[in-house]
Amino acid sequence: MIVVPREKHVYSFGPNMKEVARAKPGDIIVFETLDALGGQIKSEEDTIEKIDFSRVNPATGPVYIEGAEKGKTLVVKILDIEVEKKGVIVTAPGAGVLGSKVKEPKTRICEIKGNFVYFGNLRIPLKPMIGVIGVAYEEETPTGTPGPHGGNMDTNLITIGSTVYFPVFKDGAYLALGDLHAVMADGEVCVSACEVAGKVMVKVDVAEYKLKWPVVEDRDSYYLLVSNENLEKAIEEAVSLGVEMLKKANNITWDEAYMLASLVMDVQISQLVDPRKTVRIRLPKQYLPQLQP
Ligand code: CA
């Protein structure tokens, strides 16, 4: 097993990434991660406006995956996620969907005990997930920005048991991840989730086909994840690709696939608050038995 310590992290998914470890298809890798704020917030007096933004969104890695050549697909199965005992939620004026209503920066520290996150008197079921996970991209892209390479997709389906597929842009893929959340709802409306440090165990593999955007697989469905500054453009691209996938998988015309999509393909929102917003379409395996890009 390969263990990548949290001190080995990056802030950008670019063309010149340098590996800190190497893995082969079938290998198991453990990534130890800092929280998305770089561990800088320790109490409710520490607000987001006081922190060093050059240390935000650290992603542990990258790991060079042998055989993950440019044009192929990196397959990452999430085997386990462990989070620490304290999580942080932040918001500030201008942040998130209702930022204009926020008068001053706020921080809330949440205890994580057993299978719950404690928010004041409220007990929220723990659902750990990975906010930032991605591979080297052709353009230098901060870890806080999602794109075709993955990155800050803040998608709560990227959790224990799911598999994430990434297009490979550089030989070796250069997988890095971080920004764990103890729990996050779709949208991530206040700009942060319950941000937490922890560790993630994954198994890596390589597939021969070529993808345009990352895909998440769970037991019943495939989800295509598209990010764009403009939400409607993200939706249009995701729907368009989804219709093509339904057309091919079911051997039907484009018009038929478009109509079928209206019946079985859900359009969902992952997050609305990062530099590019992330949407996803859900393709049930009944209508897309195999990932066929
Ligand atoms: Ca995030």
XYZ file of C-alpha atoms and ligand atoms in Angstrom:
294
model
C 0.000 0.000 0.000
C 1.226 3.472 -0.896
C 0.725 6.247 1.668
C 0.985 9.899 0.630
C 1.385 12.223 3.643
C -0.576 15.468 3.833
C 2.604 17.561 3.772
C 2.945 16.574 0.108
C 0.278 18.665 -1.544
C -0.361 20.981 -4.489
C -2.555 24.009 -5.178
C -2.893 23.592 -8.936
C -3.646 20.851 -11.494
C -1.281 21.924 -14.274
C 0.826 20.509 -17.101
C 4.057 20.566 -15.061
C 3.010 18.579 -12.005
C 5.802 16.515 -10.365
C 4.884 13.189 -8.815
C 5.471 12.496 -5.113
C 4.725 8.759 -5.490
C 4.168 6.143 -8.181
C 1.477 3.473 -8.473
C 0.472 0.704 -10.859
C -3.033 -0.274 -11.956
C -4.611 -2.288 -9.143
C -2.604 -0.531 -6.425
C -4.189 0.822 -3.267
C -3.197 4.345 -2.247
C -3.934 6.215 0.988
C -3.991 10.012 0.751
C -3.759 11.907 4.054
C -5.403 15.291 3.632
C -5.570 18.730 5.234
C -8.927 20.497 5.317
C -9.841 22.912 2.504
C -8.728 25.888 4.605
C -5.274 24.417 5.083
C -5.968 23.815 8.789
C -5.811 27.580 9.429
C -9.162 27.862 11.209
C -9.003 26.491 14.731
C -11.704 28.407 16.612
C -14.877 30.372 15.883
C -12.847 33.591 16.251
C -10.792 32.614 13.193
C -12.751 33.860 10.185
C -12.177 33.278 6.499
C -11.075 36.894 6.000
C -8.070 36.406 8.294
C -6.558 33.387 6.561
C -3.800 33.100 3.965
C -5.581 32.305 0.705
C -2.438 30.885 -0.857
C -2.913 27.929 1.517
C -6.538 27.188 0.623
C -7.616 23.967 -1.128
C -4.481 21.826 -0.712
C -4.714 18.539 -2.653
C -2.449 15.701 -1.501
C -0.289 14.182 -4.236
C 0.120 13.961 -7.130
C 0.631 10.257 -7.748
C 1.900 9.060 -11.124
C -0.165 6.070 -12.314
C 1.738 3.802 -14.665
C -0.132 3.038 -17.892
C -2.489 6.016 -17.479
C -1.513 7.529 -20.812
C -2.861 10.717 -22.305
C -6.219 10.010 -24.003
C -7.080 7.098 -21.715
C -9.214 7.122 -18.557
C -8.077 6.932 -14.936
C -10.437 4.862 -12.773
C -10.444 5.651 -9.044
C -12.501 3.460 -6.725
C -13.117 5.106 -3.329
C -12.599 2.345 -0.755
C -12.712 4.355 2.450
C -12.835 7.887 3.862
C -11.964 8.691 7.471
C -12.490 12.177 8.863
C -11.137 13.827 12.004
C -13.240 14.823 14.995
C -13.749 18.507 14.227
C -15.125 20.183 11.117
C -15.296 23.857 10.106
C -18.045 25.764 8.278
C -17.364 29.303 7.083
C -19.274 32.030 5.312
C -18.634 35.732 4.676
C -20.126 38.814 2.978
C -20.340 38.110 -0.736
C -19.842 34.372 -0.281
C -22.166 31.761 -1.710
C -25.648 32.055 -3.183
C -26.927 34.657 -0.682
C -23.635 36.456 -0.009
C -25.256 39.892 -0.273
C -27.262 39.126 2.890
C -24.238 38.186 5.019
C -23.162 41.117 7.252
C -19.914 39.743 8.687
C -17.733 36.652 8.344
C -18.822 33.691 10.459
C -17.166 30.454 11.477
C -18.797 27.449 13.074
C -16.822 24.547 14.488
C -18.706 21.246 14.474
C -17.919 18.177 16.513
C -17.979 14.883 14.677
C -18.829 11.955 16.947
C -19.868 8.468 15.971
C -21.894 8.742 12.816
C -23.035 12.326 13.326
C -21.988 15.936 12.785
C -23.215 18.198 15.622
C -24.449 21.623 14.485
C -25.700 23.380 17.637
C -28.560 21.208 18.859
C -28.948 19.531 15.519
C -27.489 16.151 14.727
C -26.720 15.559 11.051
C -25.820 12.087 9.745
C -22.134 11.895 8.808
C -21.675 11.428 5.045
C -17.990 11.871 4.248
C -17.080 12.890 0.690
C -14.203 14.228 -1.362
C -14.475 17.859 -2.582
C -11.271 18.092 -4.631
C -10.113 15.131 -6.732
C -8.474 15.397 -10.107
C -5.604 14.891 -12.515
C -3.074 17.117 -14.308
C -4.780 19.438 -16.808
C -3.478 21.118 -19.963
C -3.939 24.564 -18.443
C -2.703 25.574 -14.998
C -5.924 25.360 -12.946
C -6.088 26.187 -9.215
C -7.282 23.296 -7.041
C -10.289 25.462 -6.107
C -11.617 25.411 -9.682
C -13.326 22.370 -11.241
C -12.950 21.414 -14.909
C -12.641 18.504 -17.342
C -9.791 17.176 -15.176
C -11.965 17.084 -12.029
C -10.686 19.366 -9.270
C -13.052 21.136 -6.891
C -16.226 19.426 -8.106
C -17.739 19.374 -4.581
C -19.985 16.465 -5.489
C -21.373 14.544 -2.533
C -21.646 11.354 -4.603
C -17.838 11.088 -4.510
C -17.977 8.970 -1.408
C -17.189 5.509 -0.031
C -18.089 2.856 -2.596
C -18.301 5.092 -5.651
C -15.912 5.056 -8.601
C -14.689 8.205 -10.347
C -13.460 8.220 -13.959
C -11.163 10.990 -15.227
C -9.958 11.838 -18.717
C -6.128 11.696 -18.715
C -4.408 14.797 -20.130
C -0.791 13.929 -19.259
C 0.928 10.533 -19.181
C 0.776 9.246 -15.588
C -2.502 11.117 -14.900
C -1.059 12.703 -11.684
C -3.882 12.028 -9.232
C -4.277 14.380 -6.271
C -7.121 14.856 -3.809
C -8.197 16.739 -0.694
C -10.979 18.985 0.648
C -12.903 16.310 2.536
C -16.366 17.164 3.807
C -18.030 15.460 6.767
C -21.344 16.331 5.150
C -22.492 18.593 2.299
C -25.850 19.062 0.577
C -26.193 19.643 -3.160
C -25.437 23.288 -3.948
C -23.051 24.003 -1.028
C -24.961 27.272 -0.793
C -23.065 29.167 1.950
C -19.707 28.550 0.123
C -18.364 25.831 2.416
C -19.324 22.393 3.628
C -18.340 20.837 6.963
C -14.644 21.056 6.029
C -12.462 18.460 7.674
C -9.027 16.823 7.544
C -8.769 13.056 7.155
C -7.624 10.293 4.907
C -8.872 8.508 1.829
C -8.120 5.010 0.568
C -8.516 4.410 -3.165
C -7.751 1.731 -5.735
C -6.571 2.941 -9.125
C -6.992 1.439 -12.568
C -6.821 2.476 -16.210
C -9.476 2.140 -18.946
C -8.793 2.444 -22.662
C -11.658 4.725 -23.729
C -11.587 8.497 -23.788
C -13.880 10.750 -21.752
C -14.561 14.462 -22.091
C -15.605 15.104 -18.466
C -15.354 13.135 -15.211
C -17.944 10.461 -14.480
C -19.030 9.088 -11.080
C -20.480 5.597 -10.812
C -22.542 4.303 -7.923
C -24.558 1.104 -7.637
C -27.437 2.158 -9.883
C -26.221 4.976 -12.082
C -23.514 6.838 -13.944
C -23.266 10.602 -13.414
C -21.526 12.878 -15.886
C -20.046 15.955 -14.163
C -19.709 19.195 -16.149
C -18.426 22.518 -14.786
C -18.722 25.996 -16.265
C -18.808 29.625 -15.057
C -22.330 29.704 -16.468
C -24.809 27.241 -14.954
C -26.995 27.048 -18.074
C -24.001 26.303 -20.279
C -22.928 23.535 -17.902
C -26.432 22.044 -18.050
C -26.559 22.279 -21.854
C -23.214 20.519 -22.288
C -24.075 17.783 -19.771
C -27.506 17.141 -21.303
C -26.061 17.098 -24.811
C -23.421 14.514 -23.891
C -25.978 12.464 -21.955
C -28.323 12.324 -24.933
C -25.447 11.102 -27.134
C -24.659 8.377 -24.580
C -28.301 7.226 -24.447
C -28.464 7.229 -28.253
C -25.420 4.999 -28.596
C -26.246 2.658 -25.726
C -29.823 2.024 -26.874
C -29.237 2.164 -30.639
C -31.938 4.804 -31.175
C -32.100 8.097 -33.114
C -31.001 11.388 -31.560
C -34.636 12.581 -31.333
C -35.600 9.370 -29.556
C -32.646 9.700 -27.212
C -33.621 13.312 -26.467
C -37.140 12.184 -25.547
C -35.844 9.228 -23.531
C -33.560 11.636 -21.639
C -36.613 13.642 -20.636
C -38.070 10.489 -19.083
C -35.092 8.898 -17.343
C -32.117 11.307 -17.151
C -32.071 13.569 -14.074
C -30.309 16.932 -14.162
C -28.805 17.636 -10.739
C -26.666 20.344 -9.157
C -23.422 19.493 -7.359
C -22.300 22.971 -6.329
C -23.174 26.609 -7.112
C -20.332 28.437 -5.368
C -16.942 27.605 -6.923
C -15.346 29.659 -9.758
C -17.077 27.218 -12.111
C -20.387 25.665 -11.097
C -20.777 21.879 -11.338
C -23.855 20.066 -12.613
C -24.374 16.402 -13.194
C -26.738 14.239 -15.164
C -27.798 10.891 -13.816
C -27.914 8.037 -16.304
C -29.550 4.969 -14.707
C -27.716 1.748 -15.583
C -30.958 0.314 -16.937
C -30.537 2.667 -19.920
C -26.729 2.870 -19.892
C -25.487 -0.563 -18.815
C -21.844 0.326 -19.496
C -19.896 3.532 -19.585
C -19.540 4.027 -23.358
C -18.335 7.499 -24.113
Ca -14.576 22.541 -2.115
